mmCIF file of C-alpha atoms in Angstrom:
data_model
loop_
_atom_site.group_PDB
_atom_site.id
_atom_site.type_symbol
_atom_site.label_atom_id
_atom_site.label_comp_id
_atom_site.label_asym_id
_atom_site.label_seq_id
_atom_site.Cartn_x
_atom_site.Cartn_y
_atom_site.Cartn_z
ATOM 1 C CA MET A 1 0.000 0.000 0.000
ATOM 2 C CA VAL A 2 2.759 2.435 0.935
ATOM 3 C CA ARG A 3 4.708 1.588 -2.221
ATOM 4 C CA ALA A 4 1.620 2.046 -4.434
ATOM 5 C CA THR A 5 0.876 5.411 -2.807
ATOM 6 C CA ALA A 6 4.466 6.567 -3.352
ATOM 7 C CA GLN A 7 4.307 5.491 -6.994
ATOM 8 C CA ARG A 8 1.068 7.447 -7.524
ATOM 9 C CA LEU A 9 2.657 10.530 -5.997
ATOM 10 C CA ARG A 10 5.691 10.187 -8.272
ATOM 11 C CA ASP A 11 3.470 9.758 -11.329
ATOM 12 C CA ARG A 12 1.401 12.794 -10.343
ATOM 13 C CA ARG A 13 4.555 14.830 -9.853
ATOM 14 C CA ARG A 14 5.885 13.812 -13.271
ATOM 15 C CA ARG A 15 2.607 14.670 -15.007
ATOM 16 C CA ALA A 16 2.626 18.107 -13.372
ATOM 17 C CA ALA A 17 6.257 18.549 -14.409
ATOM 18 C CA ASP A 18 5.380 17.614 -17.968
ATOM 19 C CA ARG A 19 2.676 20.293 -18.077
ATOM 20 C CA ARG A 20 5.079 22.923 -16.752
ATOM 21 C CA PHE A 21 7.704 21.727 -19.249
ATOM 22 C CA GLY A 22 5.352 22.490 -22.131
ATOM 23 C CA ILE A 23 4.628 25.955 -20.745
ATOM 24 C CA HIS A 24 8.356 26.621 -20.333
ATOM 25 C CA LEU A 25 9.049 25.568 -23.923
ATOM 26 C CA LEU A 26 6.351 27.844 -25.353
ATOM 27 C CA GLY A 27 7.543 30.744 -23.236
ATOM 28 C CA SER A 28 11.137 30.170 -24.300
ATOM 29 C CA ALA A 29 10.234 30.270 -27.992
ATOM 30 C CA ALA A 30 8.266 33.494 -27.474
ATOM 31 C CA VAL A 31 11.112 35.477 -25.909
ATOM 32 C CA ALA A 32 14.008 34.003 -27.881
ATOM 33 C CA ALA A 33 14.941 37.314 -29.582
ATOM 34 C CA VAL A 34 15.574 39.325 -26.386
ATOM 35 C CA PRO A 35 19.375 38.822 -25.751
ATOM 36 C CA PHE A 36 20.423 40.085 -29.165
ATOM 37 C CA GLY A 37 18.207 43.167 -28.979
ATOM 38 C CA LEU A 38 21.145 45.528 -28.504
ATOM 39 C CA LEU A 39 22.750 44.415 -31.751
ATOM 40 C CA LEU A 40 19.426 44.793 -33.520
ATOM 41 C CA VAL A 41 19.145 48.369 -32.246
ATOM 42 C CA LEU A 42 22.633 49.160 -33.531
ATOM 43 C CA VAL A 43 21.860 47.640 -36.931
ATOM 44 C CA GLU A 44 18.521 49.429 -37.255
ATOM 45 C CA GLY A 45 20.103 52.680 -36.053
ATOM 46 C CA HIS A 46 22.888 52.444 -38.658
ATOM 47 C CA TRP A 47 25.557 52.862 -35.998
ATOM 48 C CA GLN A 48 28.578 54.081 -37.937
ATOM 49 C CA PRO A 49 31.358 52.087 -36.186
ATOM 50 C CA LEU A 50 29.444 48.865 -36.851
ATOM 51 C CA ARG A 51 28.684 49.948 -40.400
ATOM 52 C CA ARG A 52 32.366 50.615 -41.089
ATOM 53 C CA LEU A 53 33.275 47.204 -39.694
ATOM 54 C CA ASP A 54 30.679 45.499 -41.903
ATOM 55 C CA VAL A 55 31.742 47.281 -45.083
ATOM 56 C CA GLY A 56 35.470 46.860 -44.432
ATOM 57 C CA ALA A 57 35.199 43.126 -43.746
ATOM 58 C CA ALA A 58 33.007 42.579 -46.815
ATOM 59 C CA ARG A 59 35.377 44.392 -49.155
ATOM 60 C CA ARG A 60 38.584 42.786 -47.894
ATOM 61 C CA LEU A 61 37.197 39.265 -47.972
ATOM 62 C CA ASN A 62 35.658 39.826 -51.396
ATOM 63 C CA GLU A 63 39.053 40.868 -52.753
ATOM 64 C CA THR A 64 40.613 37.723 -51.275
ATOM 65 C CA ALA A 65 37.865 35.540 -52.761
ATOM 66 C CA LEU A 66 38.418 37.022 -56.218
ATOM 67 C CA GLU A 67 42.168 36.419 -55.996
ATOM 68 C CA HIS A 68 41.814 32.769 -54.881
ATOM 69 C CA PRO A 69 39.022 31.026 -56.847
ATOM 70 C CA ALA A 70 39.916 27.538 -55.566
ATOM 71 C CA TRP A 71 39.611 28.758 -51.993
ATOM 72 C CA THR A 72 36.288 30.349 -52.859
ATOM 73 C CA ASP A 73 34.994 27.106 -54.367
ATOM 74 C CA THR A 74 35.866 25.311 -51.122
ATOM 75 C CA LEU A 75 33.986 27.897 -49.072
ATOM 76 C CA ARG A 76 30.984 27.607 -51.377
ATOM 77 C CA PHE A 77 30.958 23.806 -51.022
ATOM 78 C CA LEU A 78 31.112 24.033 -47.223
ATOM 79 C CA SER A 79 28.396 26.678 -47.091
ATOM 80 C CA ASP A 80 26.022 25.180 -49.649
ATOM 81 C CA ARG A 81 26.487 21.480 -48.942
ATOM 82 C CA VAL A 82 28.149 20.541 -45.644
ATOM 83 C CA TRP A 83 26.806 23.363 -43.439
ATOM 84 C CA ASP A 84 23.689 24.162 -45.421
ATOM 85 C CA PRO A 85 20.587 24.680 -43.201
ATOM 86 C CA PHE A 86 18.697 21.947 -45.050
ATOM 87 C CA THR A 87 21.497 19.463 -44.313
ATOM 88 C CA LEU A 88 21.643 20.379 -40.624
ATOM 89 C CA ARG A 89 17.858 20.328 -40.213
ATOM 90 C CA THR A 90 17.710 16.901 -41.824
ATOM 91 C CA VAL A 91 20.281 15.648 -39.324
ATOM 92 C CA LEU A 92 18.207 17.040 -36.444
ATOM 93 C CA ALA A 93 15.033 15.463 -37.830
ATOM 94 C CA LEU A 94 16.759 12.069 -37.921
ATOM 95 C CA LEU A 95 18.049 12.654 -34.385
ATOM 96 C CA THR A 96 14.526 13.423 -33.171
ATOM 97 C CA VAL A 97 13.164 10.247 -34.777
ATOM 98 C CA TRP A 98 15.925 8.255 -33.090
ATOM 99 C CA LEU A 99 15.063 9.822 -29.721
ATOM 100 C CA LEU A 100 11.418 8.853 -30.203
ATOM 101 C CA TYR A 101 12.566 5.307 -30.951
ATOM 102 C CA ARG A 102 14.520 5.372 -27.706
ATOM 103 C CA ARG A 103 11.366 6.631 -25.955
ATOM 104 C CA ALA A 104 13.152 9.778 -24.823
ATOM 105 C CA TRP A 105 9.947 11.746 -25.372
ATOM 106 C CA ARG A 106 10.888 14.963 -23.619
ATOM 107 C CA LEU A 107 14.358 15.099 -25.101
ATOM 108 C CA ALA A 108 12.839 14.585 -28.550
ATOM 109 C CA ALA A 109 10.397 17.428 -27.852
ATOM 110 C CA TRP A 110 13.281 19.669 -26.757
ATOM 111 C CA SER A 111 15.250 18.866 -29.906
ATOM 112 C CA ALA A 112 12.299 19.523 -32.207
ATOM 113 C CA VAL A 113 11.167 22.711 -30.453
ATOM 114 C CA THR A 114 14.709 24.119 -30.416
ATOM 115 C CA ALA A 115 15.140 23.510 -34.154
ATOM 116 C CA VAL A 116 11.681 24.766 -35.161
ATOM 117 C CA ALA A 117 11.718 27.784 -32.833
ATOM 118 C CA GLY A 118 15.147 28.766 -34.128
ATOM 119 C CA GLY A 119 13.998 28.661 -37.736
ATOM 120 C CA LEU A 120 10.740 30.540 -37.123
ATOM 121 C CA VAL A 121 12.275 33.238 -34.950
ATOM 122 C CA GLY A 122 15.085 33.799 -37.460
ATOM 123 C CA LEU A 123 12.594 34.114 -40.328
ATOM 124 C CA LEU A 124 10.421 36.496 -38.332
ATOM 125 C CA VAL A 125 13.345 38.787 -37.527
ATOM 126 C CA LYS A 126 14.510 38.787 -41.158
ATOM 127 C CA THR A 127 11.039 39.824 -42.286
ATOM 128 C CA VAL A 128 10.758 42.597 -39.708
ATOM 129 C CA VAL A 129 14.245 44.060 -40.200
ATOM 130 C CA GLU A 130 14.322 43.748 -44.020
ATOM 131 C CA ARG A 131 18.048 44.409 -44.225
ATOM 132 C CA ALA A 132 19.589 44.246 -47.690
ATOM 133 C CA ARG A 133 22.496 41.917 -48.377
ATOM 134 C CA PRO A 134 25.925 43.277 -49.358
ATOM 135 C CA ALA A 135 26.022 44.745 -52.865
ATOM 136 C CA LEU A 136 29.559 44.174 -54.157
ATOM 137 C CA GLU A 137 30.924 45.271 -57.522
ATOM 138 C CA ASP A 138 32.171 41.793 -58.390
ATOM 139 C CA PRO A 139 30.330 39.243 -56.191
ATOM 140 C CA VAL A 140 31.424 35.610 -56.007
ATOM 141 C CA ALA A 141 28.081 34.289 -54.691
ATOM 142 C CA HIS A 142 24.430 35.245 -54.423
ATOM 143 C CA ALA A 143 21.697 34.454 -51.911
ATOM 144 C CA PRO A 144 17.963 35.251 -51.835
ATOM 145 C CA GLY A 145 16.018 37.005 -49.120
ATOM 146 C CA PHE A 146 16.950 39.484 -46.447
ATOM 147 C CA SER A 147 20.254 39.599 -44.603
ATOM 148 C CA PHE A 148 19.806 40.026 -40.816
ATOM 149 C CA PRO A 149 20.298 37.684 -39.044
ATOM 150 C CA SER A 150 22.257 35.047 -40.946
ATOM 151 C CA GLY A 151 20.099 31.940 -41.217
ATOM 152 C CA HIS A 152 23.155 29.766 -41.838
ATOM 153 C CA ALA A 153 24.878 31.032 -38.678
ATOM 154 C CA MET A 154 21.762 30.666 -36.550
ATOM 155 C CA THR A 155 20.921 27.188 -37.826
ATOM 156 C CA ALA A 156 24.492 26.005 -37.265
ATOM 157 C CA THR A 157 24.442 27.344 -33.702
ATOM 158 C CA THR A 158 21.191 25.647 -32.734
ATOM 159 C CA SER A 159 21.946 22.433 -34.629
ATOM 160 C CA PHE A 160 25.400 21.766 -33.227
ATOM 161 C CA ALA A 161 24.225 22.698 -29.736
ATOM 162 C CA VAL A 162 21.385 20.175 -29.967
ATOM 163 C CA LEU A 163 23.702 17.455 -31.297
ATOM 164 C CA LEU A 164 26.182 18.053 -28.485
ATOM 165 C CA LEU A 165 23.676 18.208 -25.645
ATOM 166 C CA VAL A 166 21.853 15.079 -26.832
ATOM 167 C CA LEU A 167 24.772 12.861 -27.845
ATOM 168 C CA LEU A 168 27.446 13.778 -25.276
ATOM 169 C CA PRO A 169 26.344 11.035 -22.832
ATOM 170 C CA MET A 170 27.307 8.460 -25.481
ATOM 171 C CA VAL A 171 30.723 9.955 -26.192
ATOM 172 C CA PRO A 172 33.704 8.708 -24.148
ATOM 173 C CA ARG A 173 34.902 11.388 -21.743
ATOM 174 C CA ALA A 174 38.303 11.527 -23.413
ATOM 175 C CA LEU A 175 36.669 12.572 -26.699
ATOM 176 C CA ARG A 176 34.154 15.114 -25.411
ATOM 177 C CA ALA A 177 36.549 18.062 -25.616
ATOM 178 C CA LEU A 178 37.189 17.138 -29.253
ATOM 179 C CA CYS A 179 33.448 17.152 -29.940
ATOM 180 C CA TRP A 180 33.086 20.609 -28.399
ATOM 181 C CA CYS A 181 36.001 21.888 -30.488
ATOM 182 C CA ALA A 182 34.530 20.431 -33.687
ATOM 183 C CA ALA A 183 31.175 22.071 -32.969
ATOM 184 C CA VAL A 184 32.711 25.471 -32.209
ATOM 185 C CA VAL A 185 34.929 25.348 -35.313
ATOM 186 C CA SER A 186 31.910 24.427 -37.447
ATOM 187 C CA VAL A 187 29.767 27.266 -36.100
ATOM 188 C CA LEU A 188 32.568 29.806 -36.559
ATOM 189 C CA GLY A 189 33.344 28.344 -39.977
ATOM 190 C CA VAL A 190 29.764 28.763 -41.144
ATOM 191 C CA GLY A 191 29.840 32.433 -40.221
ATOM 192 C CA PHE A 192 33.160 32.994 -41.945
ATOM 193 C CA THR A 193 31.989 31.409 -45.195
ATOM 194 C CA ARG A 194 28.911 33.645 -45.340
ATOM 195 C CA ILE A 195 30.982 36.805 -44.914
ATOM 196 C CA ALA A 196 33.780 35.644 -47.236
ATOM 197 C CA LEU A 197 31.278 34.793 -49.983
ATOM 198 C CA GLY A 198 29.804 38.271 -49.703
ATOM 199 C CA VAL A 199 26.231 37.201 -48.924
ATOM 200 C CA HIS A 200 26.137 38.515 -45.334
ATOM 201 C CA TRP A 201 27.497 41.381 -43.308
ATOM 202 C CA PHE A 202 29.652 40.622 -40.260
ATOM 203 C CA SER A 203 26.874 41.844 -37.954
ATOM 204 C CA ASP A 204 24.406 39.483 -39.674
ATOM 205 C CA VAL A 205 26.537 36.527 -38.658
ATOM 206 C CA VAL A 206 26.995 37.775 -35.091
ATOM 207 C CA GLY A 207 23.244 38.288 -34.881
ATOM 208 C CA GLY A 208 22.660 34.719 -36.053
ATOM 209 C CA TRP A 209 25.055 33.372 -33.442
ATOM 210 C CA LEU A 210 23.495 35.420 -30.640
ATOM 211 C CA LEU A 211 19.926 34.561 -31.547
ATOM 212 C CA GLY A 212 20.769 30.875 -31.940
ATOM 213 C CA LEU A 213 22.488 30.800 -28.544
ATOM 214 C CA THR A 214 19.494 32.548 -27.004
ATOM 215 C CA VAL A 215 17.049 29.962 -28.337
ATOM 216 C CA VAL A 216 19.222 27.090 -27.108
ATOM 217 C CA ALA A 217 19.774 28.689 -23.703
ATOM 218 C CA LEU A 218 16.070 29.267 -23.134
ATOM 219 C CA THR A 219 14.875 25.849 -24.266
ATOM 220 C CA THR A 220 17.679 24.229 -22.274
ATOM 221 C CA TRP A 221 16.576 26.171 -19.214
ATOM 222 C CA ALA A 222 13.062 24.841 -19.822
ATOM 223 C CA PHE A 223 14.338 21.269 -20.011
ATOM 224 C CA GLU A 224 16.386 21.696 -16.829
ATOM 225 C CA ALA A 225 13.316 23.141 -15.095
ATOM 226 C CA TRP A 226 11.396 20.010 -16.042
ATOM 227 C CA ARG A 227 14.145 17.767 -14.650
ATOM 228 C CA THR A 228 14.049 19.661 -11.371
ATOM 229 C CA ASP A 229 10.247 19.503 -11.171
ATOM 230 C CA ALA A 230 10.367 15.778 -11.884
ATOM 231 C CA GLY A 231 12.920 15.226 -9.112
ATOM 232 C CA ARG A 232 15.728 14.163 -11.461
ATOM 233 C CA GLY A 233 18.144 16.981 -10.644
ATOM 234 C CA HIS A 234 20.324 19.075 -12.903
ATOM 235 C CA ALA A 235 22.618 17.524 -15.491
ATOM 236 C CA GLY A 236 25.823 19.430 -16.199
ATOM 237 C CA LEU A 237 26.431 20.462 -19.794
ATOM 238 C CA ARG A 238 29.505 18.235 -19.846
ATOM 239 C CA GLU A 239 27.200 15.258 -19.340
ATOM 240 C CA GLY A 240 24.569 16.273 -21.880
ATOM 241 C CA LEU A 241 20.967 17.138 -21.084
ATOM 242 C CA GLU A 242 19.949 13.588 -20.219
ATOM 243 C CA PRO A 243 22.807 11.355 -19.026
ATOM 244 C CA GLU A 244 20.286 8.516 -18.607
ATOM 245 C CA LEU A 245 20.234 8.183 -22.399
ATOM 246 C CA THR A 246 23.275 5.910 -22.145
ATOM 247 C CA GLY A 247 20.932 3.087 -21.094
ATOM 248 C CA ALA A 248 19.740 0.573 -23.677
ATOM 249 C CA ARG A 249 16.324 2.243 -23.854
ATOM 250 C CA LEU A 250 14.342 4.695 -21.756
ATOM 251 C CA ARG A 251 11.164 3.433 -20.188
ATOM 252 C CA THR A 252 7.904 4.972 -21.277
ATOM 253 C CA GLN A 253 6.841 5.928 -17.788
ATOM 254 C CA GLY A 254 8.858 8.780 -16.375
ATOM 255 C CA GLY A 255 11.826 8.375 -18.698
ATOM 256 C CA THR A 256 13.751 6.320 -16.147
ATOM 257 C CA GLN A 257 16.648 4.199 -17.241
ATOM 258 C CA HIS A 258 15.909 0.639 -18.297
ATOM 259 C CA PRO A 259 19.018 -1.459 -19.018
#
């Protein structure tokens, strides 16, 4: 009797935590643009120091791209194939399906919401700001749509963050630093390719990074809040969001480990 009562209390607590988790996720998506507001104000206000930085970086990198066509082709391949938003979103979709197969329902929801919220918020900001892309005399690449923030930079930030925070529990400790380095290099590399190809201003890329980090930080906070409400405690970023994922499969009830 005592054990059954305790189990009912745990189940009730988890259901309540699940409801609060959903509220946290929706709230996180709604306020995702706040931390990069200062940069947006500077861009909209045509702050001259930032404008000079944007124009100077675009011109210098465009000159380098024109002088080294092979280098430019490599950047175009990385930007349009390896780090393309469609490629990264496909990877996250497959990751979410795999999490559902593992019955990691909440982690799958976090992954999907982070990816979708990032894309929608980025598109909304582009539409509102309506910033024109760089207009160079001799461009080496072209891209449609508005410029701020960089969709490539934002998608890379959210995608690699999701991959790290989900898969780290399965990576040997000795290799985790390497994974972090690879993710950081990829995110920085995406931004560099967009500026070097002349399709984004420097501030566009920084805006994409900031907005992507904001989305990840807020949805991660929501997930950690759920873990606390459910009595599972905080999981350090070095361990991934759900260290229990290292088990053979997560049980349907409560997400507890089931070897």
